[in-house]
Amino acid sequence: DAVRAIATGIPRPGHSVVGAGTYRDGKEAWMTLAWEYCALVDGVRDGGWASGEGATCAWRGLEEVLLYKSRDGEVSLVEHLAHTHPDYLKDAGGAMARLFFV
């Protein structure tokens, strides 16, 4: 219920707002989704969806992950509520992948 409430902006049954408790309850699910979403890039990079020089990714938000991974970057962690713009909260629950070059 928490993930749906965050994504739609409609409070959970019995609640009047999508507030801190909703984000707390949805944290684990959003972070798991973020890790899985980042893993989709491996299919792109390995020729599963797009391949060849200049290949692009049609999945919003994965362009940066694809770029960084193509230059040996790795997803090192996912942060909860790293970005709190209302549109981003609906798209990703505030979860944001952090990539580092190793």
CSV table of C-alpha atoms in Angstrom, one decimal:
chain,number,residue,atom,x,y,z
A,1,ASP,CA,0.0,0.0,0.0
A,2,ALA,CA,2.8,2.4,0.8
A,3,VAL,CA,4.5,2.1,-2.6
A,4,ARG,CA,1.2,2.6,-4.4
A,5,ALA,CA,0.4,5.7,-2.2
A,6,ILE,CA,3.8,7.2,-3.0
A,7,ALA,CA,3.5,6.5,-6.7
A,8,THR,CA,0.0,7.9,-7.0
A,9,GLY,CA,0.1,10.6,-4.3
A,10,ILE,CA,-3.1,9.1,-2.9
A,11,PRO,CA,-2.9,8.4,0.9
A,12,ARG,CA,-3.2,4.8,2.1
A,13,PRO,CA,-6.6,3.7,3.5
A,14,GLY,CA,-7.1,5.3,7.0
A,15,HIS,CA,-4.5,8.0,6.3
A,16,SER,CA,-5.1,11.6,5.3
A,17,VAL,CA,-1.7,12.4,3.7
A,18,VAL,CA,1.2,10.6,2.1
A,19,GLY,CA,3.6,11.5,4.9
A,20,ALA,CA,6.8,10.3,6.6
A,21,GLY,CA,5.2,7.1,7.8
A,22,THR,CA,4.3,6.2,4.2
A,23,TYR,CA,7.8,6.8,3.0
A,24,ARG,CA,9.2,4.8,6.0
A,25,ASP,CA,7.0,1.9,5.2
A,26,GLY,CA,7.7,2.0,1.5
A,27,LYS,CA,11.5,2.4,1.9
A,28,GLU,CA,12.5,-1.3,1.5
A,29,ALA,CA,10.3,-1.9,-1.6
A,30,TRP,CA,11.5,1.3,-3.4
A,31,MET,CA,15.1,0.5,-2.7
A,32,THR,CA,14.7,-3.0,-4.0
A,33,LEU,CA,13.0,-1.7,-7.1
A,34,ALA,CA,15.8,0.8,-7.7
A,35,TRP,CA,18.4,-2.0,-7.5
A,36,GLU,CA,16.3,-4.1,-9.9
A,37,TYR,CA,15.9,-1.2,-12.3
A,38,CYS,CA,19.6,-0.6,-12.4
A,39,ALA,CA,20.2,-4.2,-13.2
A,40,LEU,CA,18.1,-3.8,-16.3
A,41,VAL,CA,21.1,-1.9,-17.8
A,42,ASP,CA,23.0,-5.2,-18.0
A,43,GLY,CA,20.5,-6.4,-20.6
A,44,VAL,CA,21.0,-3.2,-22.6
A,45,ARG,CA,24.8,-3.3,-22.3
A,46,ASP,CA,24.9,-7.0,-23.3
A,47,GLY,CA,22.9,-6.4,-26.4
A,48,GLY,CA,19.6,-7.4,-25.0
A,49,TRP,CA,17.7,-4.3,-26.0
A,50,ALA,CA,20.1,-2.0,-27.8
A,51,SER,CA,23.5,-2.6,-29.1
A,52,GLY,CA,26.2,-1.0,-31.2
A,53,GLU,CA,27.9,2.3,-31.2
A,54,GLY,CA,25.8,5.1,-29.9
A,55,ALA,CA,23.0,2.8,-28.6
A,56,THR,CA,20.6,4.5,-26.3
A,57,CYS,CA,18.2,3.4,-23.7
A,58,ALA,CA,14.5,4.2,-23.9
A,59,TRP,CA,13.9,3.6,-20.2
A,60,ARG,CA,13.8,7.0,-18.4
A,61,GLY,CA,16.6,7.3,-15.8
A,62,LEU,CA,18.7,4.4,-17.1
A,63,GLU,CA,20.6,6.6,-19.5
A,64,GLU,CA,23.0,7.7,-16.8
A,65,VAL,CA,23.4,4.2,-15.4
A,66,LEU,CA,24.1,2.9,-18.9
A,67,LEU,CA,26.7,5.6,-19.5
A,68,TYR,CA,28.5,5.1,-16.2
A,69,LYS,CA,28.5,1.3,-16.5
A,70,SER,CA,29.9,1.6,-20.0
A,71,ARG,CA,32.9,3.4,-18.4
A,72,ASP,CA,33.3,0.8,-15.7
A,73,GLY,CA,31.2,2.5,-13.1
A,74,GLU,CA,29.4,0.3,-10.6
A,75,VAL,CA,26.2,0.8,-8.6
A,76,SER,CA,27.5,1.0,-5.1
A,77,LEU,CA,24.4,1.8,-3.1
A,78,VAL,CA,20.9,3.1,-3.3
A,79,GLU,CA,19.9,5.9,-1.1
A,80,HIS,CA,16.5,6.4,0.4
A,81,LEU,CA,14.9,9.9,-0.2
A,82,ALA,CA,18.0,11.1,-1.9
A,83,HIS,CA,15.8,13.3,-4.2
A,84,THR,CA,12.6,14.7,-2.9
A,85,HIS,CA,11.1,16.6,-5.8
A,86,PRO,CA,7.4,15.6,-6.0
A,87,ASP,CA,7.7,14.2,-9.5
A,88,TYR,CA,10.7,12.2,-8.6
A,89,LEU,CA,9.0,10.8,-5.5
A,90,LYS,CA,6.2,9.5,-7.7
A,91,ASP,CA,8.6,8.0,-10.2
A,92,ALA,CA,11.2,6.5,-7.8
A,93,GLY,CA,10.0,6.9,-4.3
A,94,GLY,CA,13.0,9.2,-3.7
A,95,ALA,CA,15.4,6.2,-4.2
A,96,MET,CA,18.5,7.1,-6.1
A,97,ALA,CA,21.4,4.9,-7.2
A,98,ARG,CA,24.9,6.0,-6.5
A,99,LEU,CA,27.6,4.9,-8.9
A,100,PHE,CA,31.3,5.0,-8.4
A,101,PHE,CA,34.2,4.2,-10.6
A,102,VAL,CA,36.4,1.4,-9.2
